[in-house]
Tab-separated table of C-alpha atoms in Angstrom:
chain	number	residue	atom	x	y	z
O	1	MET	CA	-6.351	-24.521	-27.050
O	2	THR	CA	-3.591	-22.960	-25.670
O	3	ALA	CA	-4.273	-25.180	-22.030
O	4	VAL	CA	-4.227	-28.376	-24.707
O	5	GLU	CA	-1.177	-27.428	-26.534
O	6	LEU	CA	0.751	-27.175	-23.816
O	7	ARG	CA	-0.303	-30.264	-22.256
O	8	LYS	CA	-0.053	-32.702	-25.306
O	9	LEU	CA	3.919	-30.831	-24.950
O	10	ALA	CA	4.416	-31.850	-21.394
O	11	LEU	CA	3.011	-35.568	-22.175
O	12	ARG	CA	4.825	-35.902	-25.097
O	13	PRO	CA	8.401	-37.971	-24.036
O	14	ARG	CA	10.480	-36.597	-26.504
O	15	THR	CA	9.669	-33.300	-24.331
O	16	TRP	CA	11.907	-34.630	-21.630
O	17	VAL	CA	14.417	-36.093	-23.534
O	18	SER	CA	15.256	-32.989	-25.636
O	19	VAL	CA	15.567	-30.899	-22.160
O	20	GLY	CA	17.235	-33.942	-20.262
O	21	LEU	CA	19.393	-33.913	-23.522
O	22	LEU	CA	20.133	-30.502	-23.065
O	23	CYS	CA	20.837	-30.320	-19.675
O	24	ALA	CA	23.368	-33.520	-19.699
O	25	LEU	CA	25.999	-31.292	-21.531
O	26	PRO	CA	26.281	-28.662	-19.994
O	27	VAL	CA	26.946	-30.955	-16.859
O	28	VAL	CA	29.421	-33.305	-18.422
O	29	VAL	CA	31.215	-30.285	-19.903
O	30	ALA	CA	31.738	-28.896	-15.494
O	31	ALA	CA	32.870	-32.848	-15.136
O	32	PHE	CA	35.709	-32.024	-17.101
O	33	LEU	CA	36.387	-28.921	-16.354
O	34	ALA	CA	36.600	-30.107	-12.731
O	35	THR	CA	38.641	-32.613	-12.982
O	36	SER	CA	40.773	-32.366	-16.092
O	37	GLU	CA	43.667	-29.815	-16.323
O	38	LEU	CA	42.732	-29.618	-19.722
O	39	ALA	CA	40.996	-25.813	-18.115
O	40	PRO	CA	42.998	-22.652	-17.821
O	41	ARG	CA	43.818	-22.317	-14.104
O	42	PRO	CA	41.258	-19.061	-12.605
O	43	GLY	CA	42.954	-15.449	-13.476
O	44	GLN	CA	44.369	-16.960	-16.515
O	45	GLY	CA	42.466	-17.566	-20.631
O	46	PRO	CA	39.300	-16.282	-21.162
O	47	ALA	CA	38.116	-13.774	-19.134
O	48	PHE	CA	34.724	-14.732	-19.071
O	49	LEU	CA	36.169	-18.614	-18.696
O	50	SER	CA	38.230	-17.321	-16.313
O	51	ALA	CA	35.332	-15.942	-14.081
O	52	VAL	CA	33.033	-19.498	-14.437
O	53	LEU	CA	35.523	-22.106	-13.242
O	54	GLY	CA	36.687	-18.898	-10.061
O	55	ASN	CA	33.139	-19.068	-8.971
O	56	GLY	CA	30.054	-21.495	-10.507
O	57	GLN	CA	27.711	-19.526	-9.562
O	58	LEU	CA	28.520	-17.795	-14.076
O	59	TYR	CA	28.175	-21.324	-15.136
O	60	PRO	CA	24.547	-21.193	-16.138
O	61	ALA	CA	25.253	-17.933	-18.736
O	62	ALA	CA	28.590	-20.476	-19.601
O	63	ALA	CA	25.936	-23.218	-20.377
O	64	LEU	CA	23.823	-21.222	-21.845
O	65	GLY	CA	26.546	-20.426	-24.134
O	66	ILE	CA	27.379	-23.445	-25.005
O	67	ILE	CA	23.852	-25.219	-26.184
O	68	VAL	CA	22.613	-21.750	-27.989
O	69	PRO	CA	24.902	-22.190	-31.675
O	70	VAL	CA	23.809	-25.946	-32.459
O	71	PHE	CA	21.315	-27.834	-29.629
O	72	LEU	CA	19.083	-25.763	-28.452
O	73	PRO	CA	18.255	-24.090	-31.862
O	74	VAL	CA	18.130	-27.852	-33.285
O	75	ALA	CA	15.648	-28.864	-30.121
O	76	VAL	CA	13.490	-25.895	-30.726
O	77	CYS	CA	13.149	-26.788	-34.752
O	78	VAL	CA	12.099	-30.012	-33.604
O	79	VAL	CA	9.408	-28.770	-31.344
O	80	ALA	CA	8.759	-26.184	-34.418
O	81	GLY	CA	8.366	-28.157	-37.082
O	82	ASP	CA	6.001	-30.969	-35.250
O	83	ALA	CA	4.080	-28.227	-33.918
O	84	VAL	CA	1.151	-28.177	-37.343
O	85	ALA	CA	2.729	-30.455	-40.002
O	86	GLY	CA	2.872	-33.314	-36.791
O	87	GLU	CA	-1.170	-32.920	-36.976
O	88	ALA	CA	-1.434	-33.231	-41.260
O	89	GLN	CA	1.791	-36.329	-41.534
O	90	ALA	CA	-1.375	-38.379	-37.825
O	91	GLY	CA	-3.813	-36.980	-40.080
O	92	THR	CA	-5.445	-34.911	-37.368
O	93	LEU	CA	-5.322	-31.509	-38.142
O	94	ARG	CA	-8.117	-31.268	-40.655
O	95	TYR	CA	-10.375	-32.984	-37.507
O	96	LEU	CA	-8.805	-30.462	-35.085
O	97	LEU	CA	-9.843	-27.200	-37.309
O	98	VAL	CA	-13.451	-28.711	-37.583
O	99	ARG	CA	-13.930	-27.699	-34.125
O	100	PRO	CA	-15.254	-24.100	-33.557
O	101	VAL	CA	-10.938	-22.851	-32.689
O	102	GLY	CA	-10.525	-21.005	-35.362
O	103	ARG	CA	-7.593	-21.536	-36.823
O	104	THR	CA	-6.407	-18.395	-35.869
O	105	ARG	CA	-6.253	-19.503	-32.496
O	106	LEU	CA	-4.783	-23.017	-33.637
O	107	LEU	CA	-1.222	-21.270	-34.442
O	108	VAL	CA	-1.167	-19.035	-31.462
O	109	ALA	CA	-1.547	-21.647	-29.249
O	110	LYS	CA	0.504	-24.088	-31.469
O	111	LEU	CA	3.391	-21.089	-30.922
O	112	VAL	CA	2.828	-20.401	-27.314
O	113	ALA	CA	3.959	-24.449	-26.637
O	114	VAL	CA	6.729	-23.415	-29.006
O	115	LEU	CA	7.956	-20.782	-26.764
O	116	ALA	CA	6.764	-22.033	-23.600
O	117	PHE	CA	8.831	-25.606	-25.040
O	118	THR	CA	11.986	-22.724	-25.107
O	119	LEU	CA	11.760	-21.284	-21.763
O	120	GLY	CA	11.004	-23.984	-20.160
O	121	ALA	CA	14.558	-25.380	-21.323
O	122	VAL	CA	16.224	-22.291	-20.584
O	123	VAL	CA	15.042	-22.538	-17.235
O	124	ALA	CA	16.305	-26.031	-16.979
O	125	VAL	CA	19.537	-25.963	-18.498
O	126	ALA	CA	20.222	-22.385	-15.834
O	127	VAL	CA	18.950	-24.761	-12.782
O	128	VAL	CA	20.516	-28.026	-13.533
O	129	SER	CA	23.943	-25.545	-14.563
O	130	LEU	CA	24.004	-23.835	-11.484
O	131	VAL	CA	23.537	-26.957	-9.110
O	132	ALA	CA	26.435	-28.246	-11.788
O	133	GLY	CA	28.733	-25.600	-11.343
O	134	THR	CA	28.654	-25.098	-7.971
O	135	GLN	CA	29.072	-28.659	-6.984
O	136	LEU	CA	31.820	-28.836	-9.000
O	137	LEU	CA	33.514	-25.823	-9.781
O	138	GLY	CA	32.488	-24.306	-6.309
O	139	THR	CA	31.759	-20.484	-5.459
O	140	ARG	CA	34.860	-18.731	-4.245
O	141	PRO	CA	32.726	-14.911	-2.729
O	142	ASP	CA	35.151	-12.236	-1.258
O	143	ALA	CA	34.937	-11.625	2.175
O	144	LEU	CA	32.549	-8.491	1.784
O	145	GLY	CA	30.195	-10.958	-0.408
O	146	THR	CA	30.567	-10.084	-4.136
O	147	THR	CA	32.086	-12.619	-6.329
O	148	THR	CA	34.290	-11.080	-9.725
O	149	ALA	CA	31.966	-11.696	-12.534
O	150	SER	CA	32.490	-7.989	-14.246
O	151	LEU	CA	34.361	-9.229	-17.702
O	152	SER	CA	35.643	-5.340	-16.598
O	153	GLY	CA	36.847	-6.911	-14.009
O	154	THR	CA	34.873	-6.016	-10.806
O	155	SER	CA	32.759	-7.612	-8.057
O	156	LEU	CA	28.716	-8.411	-8.561
O	157	SER	CA	26.700	-8.697	-5.557
O	158	PRO	CA	24.634	-11.993	-5.276
O	159	GLY	CA	22.010	-9.959	-6.602
O	160	GLU	CA	23.448	-8.465	-9.284
O	161	LEU	CA	24.745	-11.582	-10.886
O	162	LEU	CA	20.988	-12.966	-10.426
O	163	VAL	CA	19.114	-9.998	-11.953
O	164	ARG	CA	22.385	-11.015	-15.419
O	165	THR	CA	21.777	-14.204	-15.422
O	166	LEU	CA	17.538	-13.554	-15.769
O	167	MET	CA	18.626	-11.478	-18.112
O	168	VAL	CA	20.893	-13.871	-20.027
O	169	MET	CA	18.041	-16.663	-20.226
O	170	ALA	CA	15.582	-14.134	-21.690
O	171	TYR	CA	17.883	-12.700	-24.421
O	172	VAL	CA	18.739	-16.154	-25.186
O	173	SER	CA	15.311	-17.636	-25.923
O	174	VAL	CA	14.422	-14.390	-27.273
O	175	SER	CA	17.435	-15.636	-29.895
O	176	MET	CA	15.719	-18.646	-30.900
O	177	LEU	CA	12.254	-16.868	-32.335
O	178	GLY	CA	13.951	-16.146	-36.356
O	179	VAL	CA	14.416	-20.566	-36.169
O	180	ALA	CA	11.727	-21.319	-34.109
O	181	ALA	CA	9.230	-18.525	-36.779
O	182	LEU	CA	10.594	-20.418	-39.899
O	183	ALA	CA	10.461	-23.791	-38.412
O	184	LEU	CA	6.770	-23.281	-37.890
O	185	LEU	CA	5.841	-21.689	-40.616
O	186	LEU	CA	7.445	-24.027	-42.856
O	187	SER	CA	5.240	-27.000	-40.005
O	188	THR	CA	1.766	-24.902	-42.236
O	189	LEU	CA	2.962	-25.677	-45.705
O	190	VAL	CA	4.537	-29.345	-45.743
O	191	ASP	CA	2.314	-32.140	-44.369
O	192	SER	CA	5.819	-33.599	-42.493
O	193	PRO	CA	7.707	-32.144	-39.278
O	194	LEU	CA	10.892	-33.750	-40.538
O	195	VAL	CA	11.107	-31.050	-43.586
O	196	ALA	CA	9.879	-28.726	-41.188
O	197	ALA	CA	12.437	-28.832	-38.755
O	198	LEU	CA	15.218	-29.144	-40.792
O	199	GLY	CA	14.116	-25.944	-43.106
O	200	GLY	CA	14.702	-24.381	-39.441
O	201	LEU	CA	18.280	-25.814	-39.107
O	202	ALA	CA	19.159	-24.493	-43.127
O	203	LEU	CA	18.452	-21.555	-41.902
O	204	LEU	CA	20.840	-21.664	-39.321
O	205	VAL	CA	23.769	-22.835	-40.915
O	206	ALA	CA	23.268	-20.507	-44.016
O	207	SER	CA	22.813	-17.648	-41.582
O	208	THR	CA	26.073	-18.704	-39.762
O	209	VAL	CA	28.291	-19.612	-42.643
O	210	LEU	CA	27.236	-15.917	-43.930
O	211	VAL	CA	28.029	-14.666	-40.879
O	212	GLY	CA	31.766	-15.731	-41.118
O	213	LEU	CA	31.734	-14.534	-45.138
O	214	ASP	CA	33.470	-11.186	-44.992
O	215	ALA	CA	31.290	-10.929	-48.983
O	216	ALA	CA	28.336	-10.843	-46.982
O	217	SER	CA	29.308	-7.871	-44.239
O	218	ALA	CA	26.703	-5.672	-46.027
O	219	VAL	CA	24.084	-7.882	-44.439
O	220	HIS	CA	25.775	-9.433	-41.597
O	221	GLU	CA	23.368	-6.888	-39.113
O	222	LEU	CA	20.266	-8.746	-40.524
O	223	LEU	CA	21.476	-12.029	-40.389
O	224	PRO	CA	20.027	-14.156	-37.402
O	225	THR	CA	22.519	-15.693	-35.524
O	226	ARG	CA	24.791	-12.692	-35.760
O	227	TYR	CA	23.568	-11.649	-32.070
O	228	TRP	CA	23.387	-14.819	-30.758
O	229	LEU	CA	26.238	-14.692	-28.300
O	230	ALA	CA	26.021	-10.573	-27.494
O	231	TRP	CA	25.011	-12.312	-23.771
O	232	VAL	CA	28.344	-12.354	-22.706
O	233	ASP	CA	27.804	-8.105	-22.959
O	234	LEU	CA	25.618	-8.101	-20.024
O	235	PHE	CA	28.256	-9.150	-17.670
O	236	ARG	CA	30.378	-6.193	-18.461
O	237	ASP	CA	30.437	-3.159	-15.935
O	238	PRO	CA	28.507	-1.201	-17.464
O	239	VAL	CA	26.517	-3.112	-19.616
O	240	LEU	CA	27.142	-3.146	-23.237
O	241	TRP	CA	23.949	-2.486	-24.435
O	242	THR	CA	24.807	-1.940	-28.128
O	243	ASP	CA	25.150	-5.590	-29.716
O	244	VAL	CA	21.840	-7.265	-27.389
O	245	ARG	CA	19.544	-3.988	-29.186
O	246	ARG	CA	20.354	-5.101	-32.542
O	247	GLY	CA	19.874	-8.842	-31.729
O	248	VAL	CA	16.603	-8.489	-30.033
O	249	LEU	CA	15.751	-5.691	-32.666
O	250	VAL	CA	16.546	-8.693	-35.533
O	251	GLN	CA	14.978	-11.549	-33.748
O	252	LEU	CA	11.720	-9.386	-33.450
O	253	GLY	CA	12.379	-8.752	-36.997
O	254	TRP	CA	12.294	-12.075	-38.442
O	255	ALA	CA	9.723	-13.644	-36.156
O	256	GLY	CA	7.368	-10.843	-36.795
O	257	ILE	CA	7.804	-11.316	-40.833
O	258	LEU	CA	8.067	-15.438	-40.474
O	259	LEU	CA	4.719	-15.204	-38.504
O	260	ALA	CA	2.847	-13.268	-41.080
O	261	ALA	CA	3.912	-15.163	-43.516
O	262	ALA	CA	2.685	-18.517	-41.970
O	263	TRP	CA	-0.734	-16.919	-40.283
O	264	ALA	CA	-1.477	-16.038	-44.431
O	265	ALA	CA	-0.600	-19.441	-45.155
O	266	PHE	CA	-2.131	-21.173	-42.709
O	267	THR	CA	-5.384	-19.596	-42.512
O	268	THR	CA	-5.500	-19.538	-46.497
O	269	ARG	CA	-4.435	-23.129	-46.437
O	270	ASP	CA	-6.806	-26.449	-48.123
O	271	VAL	CA	-6.354	-28.710	-45.668
O	272	THR	CA	-7.065	-32.437	-46.915
O	273	SER	CA	-4.155	-34.099	-44.132
């Protein structure tokens, strides 16, 4: 069942269009940074942006930071919202459930497909951004083969830079769990993929608004978007793990609650479509 869902995901043109658009945005930004005079010179401006302009090998992390606030969550919500509701809208859901696969197994397969899309999109953006960054922004290692990549001003070896970039990729993937789980939950409750996707985006918008609202400070630590940009701390020396750990725990908490609700809803739902 999982292999079937992954194959369906891979064969849908929408999947590749979404990934292509996610990859295109960082390339366009890199082109503007390389050709315009708007960006600060290396060594000036925000520390991480300055480091990126000085070494394109850092650009994958910056590119992921570009797509995290809006573009990646939108793509994930569309895929998760379509997971079950798309089958219901097409009239194929009850035929799937006629097979002796079980609703839990089907839901797990749908979840794995959503996670595979998220991880695949993150990897694709990182790889494309590495090529774009090194070609358009260049690389400027020092005589020892290191590059000043730490926000603390210290140098990281190419191996250390790779490890930290991989950690950013993992963290960004985990950061999508909250909106993906809500969109999947709604996908089990409604027959419209659009409604399910918009529900996931509603959580994104509400969380973003509340994070910037002082009156909601009491719940800031629990909001799913609160720690989305904590990946920056992975480029400090030493790494500041506090917000990174909190971000992972918040996402796991949201995912656990929402996925449990999705399982309860789907396994008890009277499917007529």
